[in-house]
mmCIF file of C-alpha atoms and ligand atoms in Angstrom:
data_model
loop_
_atom_site.group_PDB
_atom_site.id
_atom_site.type_symbol
_atom_site.label_atom_id
_atom_site.label_comp_id
_atom_site.label_asym_id
_atom_site.label_seq_id
_atom_site.Cartn_x
_atom_site.Cartn_y
_atom_site.Cartn_z
ATOM 1 C CA MET A 1 9.317 -2.593 14.923
ATOM 2 C CA VAL A 2 6.718 -3.815 12.432
ATOM 3 C CA HIS A 3 7.444 -2.918 8.790
ATOM 4 C CA VAL A 4 4.704 -2.494 6.206
ATOM 5 C CA CYS A 5 5.070 -1.995 2.430
ATOM 6 C CA PHE A 6 2.219 -1.104 0.058
ATOM 7 C CA VAL A 7 2.750 -2.294 -3.519
ATOM 8 C CA CYS A 8 1.060 -1.306 -6.806
ATOM 9 C CA LEU A 9 2.304 -1.298 -10.405
ATOM 10 C CA GLY A 10 3.929 2.108 -10.860
ATOM 11 C CA ASN A 11 4.287 3.323 -7.239
ATOM 12 C CA ILE A 12 2.963 6.754 -8.189
ATOM 13 C CA CYS A 13 -0.820 6.469 -7.592
ATOM 14 C CA ARG A 14 -2.251 3.792 -5.307
ATOM 15 C CA SER A 15 0.606 2.627 -3.091
ATOM 16 C CA PRO A 16 1.931 6.130 -2.253
ATOM 17 C CA THR A 17 -1.658 7.063 -1.326
ATOM 18 C CA ALA A 18 -1.966 4.046 0.993
ATOM 19 C CA GLU A 19 1.497 4.778 2.433
ATOM 20 C CA GLY A 20 0.580 8.407 3.182
ATOM 21 C CA ILE A 21 -2.733 7.440 4.787
ATOM 22 C CA MET A 22 -1.188 4.663 6.884
ATOM 23 C CA ALA A 23 1.657 6.931 8.070
ATOM 24 C CA HIS A 24 -0.954 9.560 9.002
ATOM 25 C CA LEU A 25 -3.043 7.027 10.993
ATOM 26 C CA VAL A 26 0.058 5.561 12.664
ATOM 27 C CA ARG A 27 1.214 9.022 13.779
ATOM 28 C CA ALA A 28 -2.281 9.922 15.001
ATOM 29 C CA GLU A 29 -2.244 6.825 17.223
ATOM 30 C CA GLY A 30 1.260 7.592 18.547
ATOM 31 C CA LEU A 31 2.774 4.472 16.960
ATOM 32 C CA ALA A 32 5.385 6.013 14.641
ATOM 33 C CA SER A 33 8.235 4.346 16.543
ATOM 34 C CA ALA A 34 6.499 0.930 16.408
ATOM 35 C CA ILE A 35 5.226 0.728 12.812
ATOM 36 C CA GLY A 36 7.308 1.675 9.755
ATOM 37 C CA VAL A 37 5.518 2.398 6.482
ATOM 38 C CA ALA A 38 6.838 2.329 2.894
ATOM 39 C CA SER A 39 5.664 1.661 -0.668
ATOM 40 C CA ALA A 40 7.019 0.284 -3.951
ATOM 41 C CA GLY A 41 5.956 -0.744 -7.451
ATOM 42 C CA THR A 42 6.239 -4.093 -9.189
ATOM 43 C CA ALA A 43 7.390 -2.170 -12.304
ATOM 44 C CA GLY A 44 10.247 0.301 -12.600
ATOM 45 C CA TYR A 45 8.740 2.786 -15.112
ATOM 46 C CA HIS A 46 8.538 5.686 -12.673
ATOM 47 C CA VAL A 47 11.475 5.106 -10.301
ATOM 48 C CA GLY A 48 12.519 8.333 -8.567
ATOM 49 C CA GLU A 49 9.301 10.204 -9.399
ATOM 50 C CA PRO A 50 7.004 11.831 -6.817
ATOM 51 C CA PRO A 51 3.387 10.616 -6.637
ATOM 52 C CA ASP A 52 1.040 11.558 -9.515
ATOM 53 C CA ALA A 53 -0.216 15.156 -9.136
ATOM 54 C CA ARG A 54 -3.839 13.895 -9.071
ATOM 55 C CA ALA A 55 -3.096 11.589 -6.110
ATOM 56 C CA GLN A 56 -1.276 14.426 -4.324
ATOM 57 C CA SER A 57 -4.171 16.799 -4.889
ATOM 58 C CA VAL A 58 -6.785 14.438 -3.357
ATOM 59 C CA ALA A 59 -4.503 13.583 -0.436
ATOM 60 C CA ARG A 60 -3.762 17.261 0.252
ATOM 61 C CA SER A 61 -7.499 18.001 0.328
ATOM 62 C CA ARG A 62 -7.837 15.338 3.052
ATOM 63 C CA GLY A 63 -4.875 16.610 5.086
ATOM 64 C CA VAL A 64 -2.544 13.764 4.087
ATOM 65 C CA HIS A 65 0.993 14.364 2.785
ATOM 66 C CA LEU A 66 2.494 11.989 0.184
ATOM 67 C CA PRO A 67 6.261 12.355 0.547
ATOM 68 C CA SER A 68 7.417 9.168 -1.250
ATOM 69 C CA ARG A 69 9.556 8.754 -4.372
ATOM 70 C CA ALA A 70 8.828 5.766 -6.584
ATOM 71 C CA ALA A 71 10.932 2.641 -6.108
ATOM 72 C CA GLN A 72 10.683 -0.859 -7.554
ATOM 73 C CA PHE A 73 10.005 -3.737 -5.151
ATOM 74 C CA SER A 74 12.897 -6.209 -5.204
ATOM 75 C CA VAL A 75 13.289 -9.706 -3.819
ATOM 76 C CA GLY A 76 15.467 -8.426 -0.955
ATOM 77 C CA ASP A 77 12.555 -6.317 0.269
ATOM 78 C CA PHE A 78 10.849 -9.478 1.527
ATOM 79 C CA ARG A 79 13.469 -9.550 4.304
ATOM 80 C CA ARG A 80 12.641 -5.974 5.361
ATOM 81 C CA PHE A 81 8.839 -6.123 5.451
ATOM 82 C CA ASP A 82 6.479 -8.098 7.689
ATOM 83 C CA TYR A 83 3.376 -7.097 5.688
ATOM 84 C CA VAL A 84 3.468 -6.656 1.892
ATOM 85 C CA LEU A 85 0.107 -5.230 0.776
ATOM 86 C CA ALA A 86 -0.804 -5.690 -2.883
ATOM 87 C CA MET A 87 -3.320 -3.268 -4.385
ATOM 88 C CA ASP A 88 -4.699 -5.725 -6.953
ATOM 89 C CA ARG A 89 -4.531 -9.365 -7.926
ATOM 90 C CA ASP A 90 -1.940 -8.754 -10.661
ATOM 91 C CA ASN A 91 0.348 -7.066 -8.138
ATOM 92 C CA ARG A 92 -0.189 -9.985 -5.769
ATOM 93 C CA ALA A 93 0.594 -12.553 -8.496
ATOM 94 C CA ASP A 94 3.814 -10.679 -9.383
ATOM 95 C CA LEU A 95 4.862 -10.554 -5.713
ATOM 96 C CA LEU A 96 4.099 -14.244 -5.167
ATOM 97 C CA ARG A 97 6.187 -15.107 -8.248
ATOM 98 C CA LEU A 98 9.092 -13.068 -6.847
ATOM 99 C CA ALA A 99 8.854 -14.471 -3.302
ATOM 100 C CA PRO A 100 11.599 -17.087 -2.818
ATOM 101 C CA SER A 101 9.839 -19.226 -0.202
ATOM 102 C CA ALA A 102 6.545 -19.951 1.533
ATOM 103 C CA GLU A 103 7.633 -17.720 4.422
ATOM 104 C CA GLU A 104 7.866 -14.670 2.132
ATOM 105 C CA LYS A 105 4.698 -15.585 0.221
ATOM 106 C CA ALA A 106 2.799 -15.630 3.536
ATOM 107 C CA ARG A 107 3.650 -11.930 4.039
ATOM 108 C CA VAL A 108 1.774 -10.955 0.851
ATOM 109 C CA HIS A 109 -1.891 -9.908 1.239
ATOM 110 C CA LEU A 110 -4.446 -7.975 -0.777
ATOM 111 C CA LEU A 111 -4.768 -4.614 1.012
ATOM 112 C CA ARG A 112 -8.570 -4.716 0.915
ATOM 113 C CA SER A 113 -8.644 -8.064 2.727
ATOM 114 C CA PHE A 114 -8.197 -5.918 5.870
ATOM 115 C CA ASP A 115 -11.370 -3.931 5.183
ATOM 116 C CA PRO A 116 -14.201 -5.888 6.841
ATOM 117 C CA THR A 117 -16.758 -4.159 4.571
ATOM 118 C CA ALA A 118 -15.014 -5.143 1.294
ATOM 119 C CA PRO A 119 -16.086 -8.259 -0.614
ATOM 120 C CA PRO A 120 -13.648 -11.192 -0.840
ATOM 121 C CA HIS A 121 -10.682 -10.627 -3.213
ATOM 122 C CA ALA A 122 -11.558 -6.919 -3.636
ATOM 123 C CA GLU A 123 -8.941 -4.769 -5.372
ATOM 124 C CA VAL A 124 -7.876 -1.120 -5.314
ATOM 125 C CA PRO A 125 -8.666 -0.147 -8.954
ATOM 126 C CA ASP A 126 -5.894 1.413 -11.045
ATOM 127 C CA PRO A 127 -6.833 5.130 -11.506
ATOM 128 C CA TYR A 128 -3.926 6.049 -13.819
ATOM 129 C CA TYR A 129 -5.786 6.151 -17.151
ATOM 130 C CA GLY A 130 -9.089 7.464 -15.740
ATOM 131 C CA GLY A 131 -10.396 10.807 -14.479
ATOM 132 C CA PRO A 132 -10.054 12.597 -11.131
ATOM 133 C CA ASP A 133 -12.987 10.686 -9.570
ATOM 134 C CA GLY A 134 -10.902 7.521 -9.669
ATOM 135 C CA PHE A 135 -8.326 9.122 -7.393
ATOM 136 C CA VAL A 136 -11.005 10.129 -4.867
ATOM 137 C CA ALA A 137 -12.312 6.534 -4.882
ATOM 138 C CA VAL A 138 -8.764 5.176 -4.408
ATOM 139 C CA PHE A 139 -8.242 7.460 -1.408
ATOM 140 C CA ASP A 140 -11.480 6.335 0.287
ATOM 141 C CA ILE A 141 -10.799 2.653 -0.448
ATOM 142 C CA CYS A 142 -7.249 2.902 0.886
ATOM 143 C CA GLU A 143 -8.372 4.762 4.009
ATOM 144 C CA ALA A 144 -10.958 2.099 4.929
ATOM 145 C CA ALA A 145 -8.453 -0.703 4.329
ATOM 146 C CA CYS A 146 -5.613 1.042 6.211
ATOM 147 C CA ARG A 147 -7.852 1.517 9.255
ATOM 148 C CA GLY A 148 -8.545 -2.228 9.245
ATOM 149 C CA LEU A 149 -4.885 -3.063 8.660
ATOM 150 C CA LEU A 150 -3.796 -0.879 11.571
ATOM 151 C CA GLN A 151 -6.323 -2.542 13.875
ATOM 152 C CA HIS A 152 -5.097 -5.951 12.741
ATOM 153 C CA ILE A 153 -1.425 -5.066 13.351
ATOM 154 C CA ARG A 154 -2.194 -3.596 16.785
ATOM 155 C CA ARG A 155 -3.995 -6.791 17.750
ATOM 156 C CA GLU A 156 -1.378 -9.159 16.302
ATOM 157 C CA HIS A 157 1.571 -7.338 17.858
ATOM 158 C CA GLY A 158 -0.011 -6.140 21.122
ATOM 159 C CA LEU A 159 0.411 -2.473 20.228
HETATM 160 P P1 4NP B 201 -0.201 2.843 -9.789
HETATM 161 O O1 4NP B 201 -0.790 3.427 -11.159
HETATM 162 O O2 4NP B 201 0.187 1.397 -10.090
HETATM 163 O O3 4NP B 201 -1.335 2.947 -8.853
HETATM 164 O O4 4NP B 201 0.993 3.699 -9.429
HETATM 165 C C1 4NP B 201 -0.089 3.353 -12.386
HETATM 166 C C2 4NP B 201 0.939 4.226 -12.629
HETATM 167 C C3 4NP B 201 1.597 4.176 -13.840
HETATM 168 C C4 4NP B 201 1.216 3.243 -14.802
HETATM 169 C C5 4NP B 201 0.186 2.358 -14.530
HETATM 170 C C6 4NP B 201 -0.466 2.412 -13.318
HETATM 171 N N1 4NP B 201 1.883 3.201 -16.046
HETATM 172 O O5 4NP B 201 1.483 2.385 -16.904
HETATM 173 O O6 4NP B 201 2.835 3.978 -16.276
#
């Protein structure tokens, strides 16, 4: 089984959205027993909380359920996940600092690097302090990137 973890700062806006979208795409392609999907935050401010109501509202309107509860990414998680997808460059820097070896560092990628239409080093912008439009943009950005990520994983793992 291939294990994927999406990582943002708080684990209540961007990474739960990406997790919900990826789980939805994986189920739609009949791969739920081959690809496991999770999310976490680099910070622990919101541990145990459900996703932000604004993220849930956009996802619901697109037919995607966001069932996660916030958790903080820990060093041991590098053993559990084959792909660790950072939403922005700060998240990536924090993950690379935490990664104990080159093997773990190599599992860390910017999520949007899997979207062939995104420019190099593109980020998923943090919507937390902005208005509802930011959450719509995050959903669309995550959907495009998750489609590319799923294609990549299928190719890499012969799924
Ligand atoms: P996320 O958004 O990293 O996409 O979950 C944020 C959530 C909470 C905070 C910042 C960003 N915060 O500062 O509490």
